[in-house]
Short mmCIF file of C-alpha atoms and ligand atoms in Angstrom, two decimals:
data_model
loop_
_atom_site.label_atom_id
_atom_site.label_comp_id
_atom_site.label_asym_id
_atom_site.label_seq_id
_atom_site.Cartn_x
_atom_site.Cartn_y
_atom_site.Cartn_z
CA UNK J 287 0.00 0.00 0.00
CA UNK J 288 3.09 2.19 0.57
CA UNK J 289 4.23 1.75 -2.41
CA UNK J 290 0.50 2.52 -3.73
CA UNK J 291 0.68 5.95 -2.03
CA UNK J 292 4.33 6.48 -3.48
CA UNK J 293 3.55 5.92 -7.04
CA UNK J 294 0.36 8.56 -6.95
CA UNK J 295 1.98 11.05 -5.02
CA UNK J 296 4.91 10.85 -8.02
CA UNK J 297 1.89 11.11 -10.41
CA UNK J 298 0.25 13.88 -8.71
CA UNK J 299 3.59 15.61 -8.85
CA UNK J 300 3.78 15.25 -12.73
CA UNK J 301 6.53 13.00 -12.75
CA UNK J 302 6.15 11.42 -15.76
CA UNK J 303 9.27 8.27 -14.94
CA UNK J 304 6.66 5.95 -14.35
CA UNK J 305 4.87 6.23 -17.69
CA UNK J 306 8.19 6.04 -19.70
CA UNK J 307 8.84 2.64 -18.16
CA UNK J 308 7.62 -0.35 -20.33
CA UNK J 309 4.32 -1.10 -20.02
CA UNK J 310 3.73 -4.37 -18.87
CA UNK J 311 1.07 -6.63 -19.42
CA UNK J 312 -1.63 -6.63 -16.43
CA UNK J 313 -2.94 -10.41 -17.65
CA UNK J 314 0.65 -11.35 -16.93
CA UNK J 315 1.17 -9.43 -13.48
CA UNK J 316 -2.18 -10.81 -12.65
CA UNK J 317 -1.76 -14.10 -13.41
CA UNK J 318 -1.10 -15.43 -9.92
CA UNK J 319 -4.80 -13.98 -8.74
CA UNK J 320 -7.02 -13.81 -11.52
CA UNK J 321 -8.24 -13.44 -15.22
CA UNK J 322 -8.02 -9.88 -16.40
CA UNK J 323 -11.14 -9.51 -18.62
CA UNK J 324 -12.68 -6.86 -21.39
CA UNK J 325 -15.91 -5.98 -22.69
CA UNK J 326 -15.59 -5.31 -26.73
CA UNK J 327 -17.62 -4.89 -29.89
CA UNK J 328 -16.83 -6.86 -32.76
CA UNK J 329 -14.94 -3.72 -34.24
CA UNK J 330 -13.07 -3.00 -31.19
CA UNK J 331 -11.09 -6.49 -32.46
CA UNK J 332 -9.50 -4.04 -35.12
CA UNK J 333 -9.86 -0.89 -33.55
CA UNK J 334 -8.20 -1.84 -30.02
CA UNK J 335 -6.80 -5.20 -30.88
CA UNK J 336 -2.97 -4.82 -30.05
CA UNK J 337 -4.21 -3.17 -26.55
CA UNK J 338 -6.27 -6.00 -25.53
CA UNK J 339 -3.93 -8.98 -27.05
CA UNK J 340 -1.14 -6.92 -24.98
CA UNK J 341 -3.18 -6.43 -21.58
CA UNK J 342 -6.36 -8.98 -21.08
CA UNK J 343 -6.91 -13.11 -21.00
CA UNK J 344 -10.82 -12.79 -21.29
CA UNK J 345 -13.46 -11.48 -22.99
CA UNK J 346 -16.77 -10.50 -22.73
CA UNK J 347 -19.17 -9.25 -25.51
CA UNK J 348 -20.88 -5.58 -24.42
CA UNK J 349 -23.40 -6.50 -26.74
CA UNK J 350 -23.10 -9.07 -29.30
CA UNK J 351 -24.18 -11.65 -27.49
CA UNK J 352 -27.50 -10.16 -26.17
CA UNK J 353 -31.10 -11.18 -27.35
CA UNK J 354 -31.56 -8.32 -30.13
CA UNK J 355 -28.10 -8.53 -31.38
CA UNK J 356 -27.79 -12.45 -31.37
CA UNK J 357 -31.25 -13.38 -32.53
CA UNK J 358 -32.48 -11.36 -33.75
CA UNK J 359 -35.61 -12.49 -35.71
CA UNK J 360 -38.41 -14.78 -34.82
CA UNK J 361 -38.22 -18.83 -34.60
CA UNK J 362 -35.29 -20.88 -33.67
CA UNK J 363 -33.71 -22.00 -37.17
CA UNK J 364 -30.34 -20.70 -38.30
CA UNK J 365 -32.38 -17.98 -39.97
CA UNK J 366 -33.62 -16.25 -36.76
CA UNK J 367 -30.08 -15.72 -35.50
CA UNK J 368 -27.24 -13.80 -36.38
CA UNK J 369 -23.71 -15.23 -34.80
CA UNK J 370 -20.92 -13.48 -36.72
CA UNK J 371 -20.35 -10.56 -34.11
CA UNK J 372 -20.39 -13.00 -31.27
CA UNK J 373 -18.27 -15.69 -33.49
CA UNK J 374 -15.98 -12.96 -34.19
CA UNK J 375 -15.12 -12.30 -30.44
CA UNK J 376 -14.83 -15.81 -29.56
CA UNK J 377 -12.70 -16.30 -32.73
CA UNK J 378 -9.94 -13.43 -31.64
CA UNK J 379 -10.11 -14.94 -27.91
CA UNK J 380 -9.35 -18.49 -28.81
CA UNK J 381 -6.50 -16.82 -31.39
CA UNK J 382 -4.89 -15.21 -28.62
CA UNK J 383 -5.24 -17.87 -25.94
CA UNK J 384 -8.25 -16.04 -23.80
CA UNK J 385 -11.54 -17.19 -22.09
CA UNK J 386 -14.76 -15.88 -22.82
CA UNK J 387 -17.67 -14.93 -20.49
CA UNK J 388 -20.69 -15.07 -22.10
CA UNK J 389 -23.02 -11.76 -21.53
CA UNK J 390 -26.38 -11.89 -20.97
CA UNK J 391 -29.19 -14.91 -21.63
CA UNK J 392 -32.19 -12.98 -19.85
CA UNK J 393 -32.34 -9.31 -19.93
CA UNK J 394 -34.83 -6.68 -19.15
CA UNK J 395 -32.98 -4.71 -21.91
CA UNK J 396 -32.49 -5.82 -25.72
CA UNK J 397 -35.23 -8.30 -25.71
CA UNK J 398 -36.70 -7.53 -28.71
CA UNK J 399 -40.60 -7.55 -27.91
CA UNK J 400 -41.63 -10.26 -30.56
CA UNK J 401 -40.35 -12.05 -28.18
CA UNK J 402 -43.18 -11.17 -25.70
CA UNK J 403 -45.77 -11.17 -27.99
CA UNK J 404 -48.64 -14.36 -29.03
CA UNK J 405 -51.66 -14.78 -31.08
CA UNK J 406 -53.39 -13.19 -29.06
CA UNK J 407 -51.48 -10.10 -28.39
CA UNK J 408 -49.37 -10.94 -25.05
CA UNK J 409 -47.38 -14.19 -25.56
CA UNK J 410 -48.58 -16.86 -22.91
CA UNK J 411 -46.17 -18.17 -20.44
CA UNK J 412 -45.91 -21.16 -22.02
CA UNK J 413 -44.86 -20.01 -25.27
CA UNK J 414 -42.43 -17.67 -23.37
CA UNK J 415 -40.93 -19.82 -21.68
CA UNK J 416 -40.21 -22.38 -24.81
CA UNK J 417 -38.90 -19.40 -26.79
CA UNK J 418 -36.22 -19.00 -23.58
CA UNK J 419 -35.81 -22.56 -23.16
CA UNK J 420 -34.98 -22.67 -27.26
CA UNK J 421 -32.81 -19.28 -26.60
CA UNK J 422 -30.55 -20.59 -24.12
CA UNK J 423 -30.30 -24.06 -25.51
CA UNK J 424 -28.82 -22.78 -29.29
CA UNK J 425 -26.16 -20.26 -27.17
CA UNK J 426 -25.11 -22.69 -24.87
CA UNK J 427 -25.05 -25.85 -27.36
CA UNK J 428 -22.95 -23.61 -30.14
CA UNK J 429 -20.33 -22.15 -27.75
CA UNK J 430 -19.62 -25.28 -25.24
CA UNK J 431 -15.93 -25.52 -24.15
CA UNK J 432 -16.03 -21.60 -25.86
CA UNK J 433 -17.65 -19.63 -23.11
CA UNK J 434 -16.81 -20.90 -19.93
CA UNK J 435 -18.88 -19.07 -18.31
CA UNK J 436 -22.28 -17.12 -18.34
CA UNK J 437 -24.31 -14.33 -17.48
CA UNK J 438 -27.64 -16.21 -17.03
CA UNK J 439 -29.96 -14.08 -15.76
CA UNK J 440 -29.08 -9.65 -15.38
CA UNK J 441 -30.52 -7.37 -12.84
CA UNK J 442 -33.52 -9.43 -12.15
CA UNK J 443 -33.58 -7.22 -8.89
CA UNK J 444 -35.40 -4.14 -8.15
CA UNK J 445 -32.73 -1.48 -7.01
CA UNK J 446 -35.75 -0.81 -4.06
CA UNK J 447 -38.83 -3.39 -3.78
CA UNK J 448 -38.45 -7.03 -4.51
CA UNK J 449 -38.40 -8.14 -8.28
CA UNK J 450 -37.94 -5.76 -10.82
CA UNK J 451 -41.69 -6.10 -12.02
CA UNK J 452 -41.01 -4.00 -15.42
CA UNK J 453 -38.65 -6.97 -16.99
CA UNK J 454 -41.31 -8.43 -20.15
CA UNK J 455 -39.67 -12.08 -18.64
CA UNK J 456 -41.34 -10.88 -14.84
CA UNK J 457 -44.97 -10.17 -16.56
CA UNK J 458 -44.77 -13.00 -18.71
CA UNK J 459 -43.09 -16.13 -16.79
CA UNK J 460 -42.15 -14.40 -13.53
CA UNK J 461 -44.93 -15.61 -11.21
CA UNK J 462 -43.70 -18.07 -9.01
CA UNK J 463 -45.79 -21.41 -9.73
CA UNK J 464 -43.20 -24.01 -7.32
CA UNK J 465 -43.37 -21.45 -4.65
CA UNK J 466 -39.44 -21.08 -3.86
CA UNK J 467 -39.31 -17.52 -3.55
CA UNK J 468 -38.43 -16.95 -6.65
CA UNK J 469 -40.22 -15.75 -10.28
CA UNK J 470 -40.08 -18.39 -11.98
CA UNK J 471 -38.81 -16.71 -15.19
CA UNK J 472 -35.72 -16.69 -13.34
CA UNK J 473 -35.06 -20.21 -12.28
CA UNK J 474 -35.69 -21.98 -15.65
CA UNK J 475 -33.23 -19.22 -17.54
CA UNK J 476 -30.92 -21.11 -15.09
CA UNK J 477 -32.28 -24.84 -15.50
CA UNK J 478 -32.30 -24.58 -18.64
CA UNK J 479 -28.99 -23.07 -18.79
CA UNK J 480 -27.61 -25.99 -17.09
CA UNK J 481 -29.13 -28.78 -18.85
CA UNK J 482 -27.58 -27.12 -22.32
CA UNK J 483 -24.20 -27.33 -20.90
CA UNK J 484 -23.27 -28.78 -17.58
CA UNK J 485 -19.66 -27.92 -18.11
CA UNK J 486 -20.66 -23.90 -18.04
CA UNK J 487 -19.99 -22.33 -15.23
CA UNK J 488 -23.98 -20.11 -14.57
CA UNK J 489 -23.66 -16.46 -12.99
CA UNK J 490 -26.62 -14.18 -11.57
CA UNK J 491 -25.20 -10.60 -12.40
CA UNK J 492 -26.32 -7.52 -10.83
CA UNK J 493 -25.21 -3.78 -10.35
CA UNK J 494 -25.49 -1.99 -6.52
CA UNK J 495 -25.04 -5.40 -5.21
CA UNK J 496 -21.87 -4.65 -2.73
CA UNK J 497 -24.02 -3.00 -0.31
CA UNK J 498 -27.24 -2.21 1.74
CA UNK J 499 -30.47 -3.95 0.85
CA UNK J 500 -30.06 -4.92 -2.50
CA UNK J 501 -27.15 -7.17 -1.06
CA UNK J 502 -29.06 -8.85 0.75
CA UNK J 503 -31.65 -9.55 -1.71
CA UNK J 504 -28.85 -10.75 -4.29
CA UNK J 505 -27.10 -13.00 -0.99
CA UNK J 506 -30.64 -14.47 -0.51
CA UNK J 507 -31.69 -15.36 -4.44
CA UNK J 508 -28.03 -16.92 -5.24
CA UNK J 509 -28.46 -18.65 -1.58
CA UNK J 510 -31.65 -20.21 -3.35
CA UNK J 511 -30.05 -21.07 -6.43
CA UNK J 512 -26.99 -22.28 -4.79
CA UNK J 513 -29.72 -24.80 -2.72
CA UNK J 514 -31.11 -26.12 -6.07
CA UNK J 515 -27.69 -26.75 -7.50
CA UNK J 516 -28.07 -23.99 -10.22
CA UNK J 517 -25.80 -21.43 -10.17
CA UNK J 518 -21.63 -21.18 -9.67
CA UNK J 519 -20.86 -17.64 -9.29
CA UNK J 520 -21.96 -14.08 -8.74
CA UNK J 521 -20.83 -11.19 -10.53
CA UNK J 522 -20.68 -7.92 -8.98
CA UNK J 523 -20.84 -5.39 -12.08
CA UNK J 524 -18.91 -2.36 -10.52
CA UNK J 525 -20.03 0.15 -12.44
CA UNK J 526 -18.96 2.36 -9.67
CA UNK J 527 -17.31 5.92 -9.62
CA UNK J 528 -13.90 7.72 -8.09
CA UNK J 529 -15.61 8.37 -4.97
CA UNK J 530 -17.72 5.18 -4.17
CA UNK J 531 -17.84 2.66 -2.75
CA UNK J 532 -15.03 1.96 -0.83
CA UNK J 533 -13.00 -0.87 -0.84
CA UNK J 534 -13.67 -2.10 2.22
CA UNK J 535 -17.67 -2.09 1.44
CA UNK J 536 -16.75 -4.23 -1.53
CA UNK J 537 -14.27 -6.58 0.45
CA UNK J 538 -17.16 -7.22 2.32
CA UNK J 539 -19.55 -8.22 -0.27
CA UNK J 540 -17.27 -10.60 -2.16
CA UNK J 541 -17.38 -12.43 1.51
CA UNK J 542 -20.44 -12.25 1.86
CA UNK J 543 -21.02 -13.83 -1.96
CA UNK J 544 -18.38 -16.52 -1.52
CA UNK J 545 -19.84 -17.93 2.31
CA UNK J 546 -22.48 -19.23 -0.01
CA UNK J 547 -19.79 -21.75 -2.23
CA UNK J 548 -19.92 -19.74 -5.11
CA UNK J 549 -17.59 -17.94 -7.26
CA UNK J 550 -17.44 -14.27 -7.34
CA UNK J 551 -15.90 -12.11 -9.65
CA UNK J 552 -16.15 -8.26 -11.04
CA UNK J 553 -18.13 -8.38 -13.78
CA UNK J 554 -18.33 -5.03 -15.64
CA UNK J 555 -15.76 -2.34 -14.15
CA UNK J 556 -15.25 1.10 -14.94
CA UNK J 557 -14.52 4.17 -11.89
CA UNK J 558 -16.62 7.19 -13.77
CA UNK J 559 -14.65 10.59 -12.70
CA UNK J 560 -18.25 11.80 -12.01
CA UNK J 561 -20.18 11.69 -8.33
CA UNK J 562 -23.49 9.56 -9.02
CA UNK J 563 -26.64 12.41 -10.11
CA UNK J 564 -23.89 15.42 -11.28
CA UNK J 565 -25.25 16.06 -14.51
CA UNK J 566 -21.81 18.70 -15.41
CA UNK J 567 -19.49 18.44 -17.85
CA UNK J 568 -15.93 18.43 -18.21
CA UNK J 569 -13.62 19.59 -21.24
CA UNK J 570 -10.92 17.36 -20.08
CA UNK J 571 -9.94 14.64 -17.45
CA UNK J 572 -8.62 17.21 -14.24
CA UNK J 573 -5.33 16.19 -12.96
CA UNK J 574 -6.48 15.61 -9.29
CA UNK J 575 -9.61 13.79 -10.51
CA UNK J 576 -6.89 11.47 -12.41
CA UNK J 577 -4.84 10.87 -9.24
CA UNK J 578 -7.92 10.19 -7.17
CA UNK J 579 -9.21 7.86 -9.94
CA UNK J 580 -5.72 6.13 -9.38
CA UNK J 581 -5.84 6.00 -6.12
CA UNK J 582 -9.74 4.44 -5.66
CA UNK J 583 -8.27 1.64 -8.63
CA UNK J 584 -5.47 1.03 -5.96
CA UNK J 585 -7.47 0.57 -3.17
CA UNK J 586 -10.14 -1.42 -4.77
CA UNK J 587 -7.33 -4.11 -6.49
CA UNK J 588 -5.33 -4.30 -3.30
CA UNK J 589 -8.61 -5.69 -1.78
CA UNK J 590 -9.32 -8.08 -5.11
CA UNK J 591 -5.63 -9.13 -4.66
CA UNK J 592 -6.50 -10.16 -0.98
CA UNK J 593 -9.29 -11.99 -2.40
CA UNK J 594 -8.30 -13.71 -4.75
CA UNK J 595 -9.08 -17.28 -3.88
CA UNK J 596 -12.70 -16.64 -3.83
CA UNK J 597 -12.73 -13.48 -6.60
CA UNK J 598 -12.23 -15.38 -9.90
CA UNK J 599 -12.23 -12.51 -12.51
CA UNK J 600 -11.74 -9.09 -12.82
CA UNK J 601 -13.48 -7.52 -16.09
CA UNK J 602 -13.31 -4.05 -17.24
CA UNK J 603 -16.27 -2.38 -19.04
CA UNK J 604 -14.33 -1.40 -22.03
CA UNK J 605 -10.50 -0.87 -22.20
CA UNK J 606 -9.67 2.41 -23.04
CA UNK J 607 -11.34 6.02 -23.10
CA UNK J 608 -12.18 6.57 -26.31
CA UNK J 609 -14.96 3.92 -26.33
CA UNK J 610 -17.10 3.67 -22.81
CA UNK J 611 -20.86 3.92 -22.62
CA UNK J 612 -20.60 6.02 -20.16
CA UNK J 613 -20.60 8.89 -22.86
CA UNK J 614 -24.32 8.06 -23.21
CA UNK J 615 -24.69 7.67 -19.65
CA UNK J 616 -26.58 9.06 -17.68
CA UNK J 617 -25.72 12.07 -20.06
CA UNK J 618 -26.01 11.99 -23.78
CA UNK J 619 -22.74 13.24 -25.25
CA UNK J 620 -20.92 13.67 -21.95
CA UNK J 621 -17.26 12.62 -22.09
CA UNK J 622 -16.28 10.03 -19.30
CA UNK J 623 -13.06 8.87 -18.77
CA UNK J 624 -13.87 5.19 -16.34
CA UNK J 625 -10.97 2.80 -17.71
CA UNK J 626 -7.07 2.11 -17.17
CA UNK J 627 -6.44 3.31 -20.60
CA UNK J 628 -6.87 6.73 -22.34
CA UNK J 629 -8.52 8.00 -25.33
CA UNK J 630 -5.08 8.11 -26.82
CA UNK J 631 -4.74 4.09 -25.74
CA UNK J 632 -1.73 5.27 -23.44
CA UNK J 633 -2.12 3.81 -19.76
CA UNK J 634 -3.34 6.30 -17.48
CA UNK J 635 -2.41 6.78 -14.02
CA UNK J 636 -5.11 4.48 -12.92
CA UNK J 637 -3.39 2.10 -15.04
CA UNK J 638 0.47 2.04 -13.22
CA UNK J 639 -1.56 1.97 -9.68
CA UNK J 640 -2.95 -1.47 -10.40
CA UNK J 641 0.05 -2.69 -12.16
CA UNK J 642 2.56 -2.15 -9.81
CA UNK J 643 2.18 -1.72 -5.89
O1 G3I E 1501 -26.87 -1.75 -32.49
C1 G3I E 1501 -27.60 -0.53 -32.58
C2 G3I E 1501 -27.33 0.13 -33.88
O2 G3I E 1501 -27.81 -0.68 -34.93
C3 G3I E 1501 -28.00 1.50 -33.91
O3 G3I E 1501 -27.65 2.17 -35.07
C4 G3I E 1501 -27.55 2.33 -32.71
C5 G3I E 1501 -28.26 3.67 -32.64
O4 G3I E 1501 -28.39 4.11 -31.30
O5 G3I E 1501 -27.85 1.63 -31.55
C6 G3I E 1501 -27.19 0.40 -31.46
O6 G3I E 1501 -27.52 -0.21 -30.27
C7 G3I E 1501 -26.95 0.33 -29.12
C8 G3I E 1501 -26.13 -0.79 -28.47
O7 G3I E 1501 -25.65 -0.34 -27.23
C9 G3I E 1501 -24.97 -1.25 -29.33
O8 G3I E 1501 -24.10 -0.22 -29.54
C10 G3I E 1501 -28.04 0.80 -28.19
O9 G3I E 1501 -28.68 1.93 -28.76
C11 G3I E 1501 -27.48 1.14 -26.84
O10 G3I E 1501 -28.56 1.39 -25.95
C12 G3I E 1501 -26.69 -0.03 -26.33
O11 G3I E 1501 -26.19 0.30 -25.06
C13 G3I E 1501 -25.66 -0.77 -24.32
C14 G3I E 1501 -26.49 -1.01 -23.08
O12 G3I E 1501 -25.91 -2.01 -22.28
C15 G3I E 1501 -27.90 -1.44 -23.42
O13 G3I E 1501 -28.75 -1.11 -22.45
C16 G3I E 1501 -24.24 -0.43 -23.94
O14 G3I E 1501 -23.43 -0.38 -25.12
C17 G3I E 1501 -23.68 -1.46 -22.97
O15 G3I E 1501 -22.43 -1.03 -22.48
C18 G3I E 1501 -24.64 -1.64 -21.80
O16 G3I E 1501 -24.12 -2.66 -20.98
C19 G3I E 1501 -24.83 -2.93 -19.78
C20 G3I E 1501 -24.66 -4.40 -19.46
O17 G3I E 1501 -25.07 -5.19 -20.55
C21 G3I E 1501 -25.42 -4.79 -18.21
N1 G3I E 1501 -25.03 -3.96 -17.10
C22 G3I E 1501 -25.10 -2.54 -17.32
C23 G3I E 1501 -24.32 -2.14 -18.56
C24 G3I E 1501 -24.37 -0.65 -18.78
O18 G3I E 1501 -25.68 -0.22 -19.04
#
């Protein structure tokens, strides 16, 4: 940690030795504790591909494996879907030796509504549930031994409340016919999920997970899951920012998670330089916001270091500046700058605190 403090002290100073050192490869310094991991577009293979064949051992699609993107017409032949963006990430991962975490099966978001929909206007439950059942059963059977691991079900939690009752899967297949405490719509995304591929290893994944209520919600469905056998691992998104939470609030969540016998790992990360609800902008990425950015990416991988044995991944949202959806989010058009790399691909400050303490 001294060394932690050293290193953004020098960068808060300007000096620039550190960044004229070679960079090394935080896969390879991180291969003792855990996969390094990436979210990408297909094009982001070309447009960042030495970066992430240089820094990351797994993959994750941002989108390209999601409901609209994947299949994205009606039925279940080879018609209805559309692989090649999905095939083209797994393709450049096996090339360069990496695994691949497969992102998301059920989704409030990017299900295209066709999918809810029947003779009759709203699709029956039945018919829902088949469509899912058919869903999961193409992605899983295709990219066995490919994706080791997936994203089964995606913020099936309300951020206050129980369920989040405005997912199409909720209203359709959610109500909870074998009375285990759970919607229904949930638990056969993951029984199905595991009778396509035993050998996959089945995630819940959630944002706002690594504290207060919602923890305990998320503890209390994967402690249900866990019971029936169906899931392996939670994933903690982090889409957090440079001023929460703090480490220790996440060292106690992954603890929490892995008392239950499951894997946990950090699903989606990216530090935004803004405080959650500020709406301003800014022209550039402010020196002290930089070093405090550095400092919160220090703090939180000391603690993932320290956990290492039950934290099994570490994926960023993204891997460099100049391609984050935080520039749509929560503000149309406003630059963000959440990720170890910068717009220019150069490693940032944030970067040299998690590769070297
Ligand atoms: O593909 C269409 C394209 O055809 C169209 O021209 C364009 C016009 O807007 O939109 C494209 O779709 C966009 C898609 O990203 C692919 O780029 C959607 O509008 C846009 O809404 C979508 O955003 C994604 C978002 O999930 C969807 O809600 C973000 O890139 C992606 O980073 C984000 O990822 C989610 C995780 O899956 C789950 N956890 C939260 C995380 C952030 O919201």
């Amino acid at each position: 940690m001294r060394r932690v403090v050293f290193f953004s002290a020098l960068l808060v100073a300007g000096i620039s030795s550190i960044e004229a050192q070679p960079v090394p490869s935080l896969a390879a310094v991180y291969q003792p504790y855990f996969p390094i991991g990436a979210a990408v577009e297909p094009q982001t293979l070309q447009t960042h591909g030495d970066l992430l064949a240089a820094q990351v051992n797994s993959l994750v699609a941002e989108n390209a494996m999601k409901w609209d993107h994947i299949h994205p017409r009606r039925g279940n032949d080879s018609s209805a879907y559309n692989f090649s963006g999905a095939d083209a990430i797994v393709a450049f991962a096996q090339e360069h030796g990496m695994r691949v975490r497969g992102h998301t099966l059920i989704w409030h978001q990017q299900g295209p509504p066709m999918v809810f929909r029947g003779a009759g206007g709203q699709a029956t439950r039945a018919e829902v549930l088949e469509r899912m059942r058919d869903h999961i059963t193409t992605l899983l059977t295709r990219y066995r031994g490919k994706v080791y691991a997936w994203d089964v079900v995606n913020e099936a939690l309300a951020d206050a409340g129980a369920w989040r009752t405005d997912s199409p899967w909720f209203q359709t297949a959610g109500a909870d016919e074998d009375g285990d405490g759970i919607p229904d719509s949930s638990v056969k995304a993951f029984e199905y999920a595991r009778s396509a591929d035993p050998t996959a290893k089945l995630f819940y994944n959630d944002y706002g997970i690594e504290a207060g209520d919602k923890l305990e919600r998320a503890y209390n469905l994967v402690k249900a899951l866990k019971q029936k056998g169906l899931v392996d691992g939670v994933g903690i998104q982090g889409h957090w920012s440079i001023y929460t939470p703090d480490a220790g609030t996440v060292r106690a969540a992954i603890e929490r998670f892995a008392s239950l016998g499951v894997e946990v790992q950090i699903t989606e990360l990216d530090l935004s330089v803004y405080r959650w609800g500020d709406t301003s902008s800014l022209p550039e990425l402010r020196p002290d916001l930089a070093s405090r950015q550095a400092a919160r990416y220090a703090a939180l991988f000391e603690v993932f270091r320290k956990e290492a044995g039950k934290l099994t991944g570490v994926t960023f949202w993204g891997v460099a500046d100049d391609e984050t959806w935080l520039d749509s989010f929560p503000v149309a058009g406003r630059k963000d700058w959440p990720l170890l790399f910068g717009t220019d691909h150069q490693p940032k400050g944030a970067f040299w605190a998690v590769a070297r303490w």
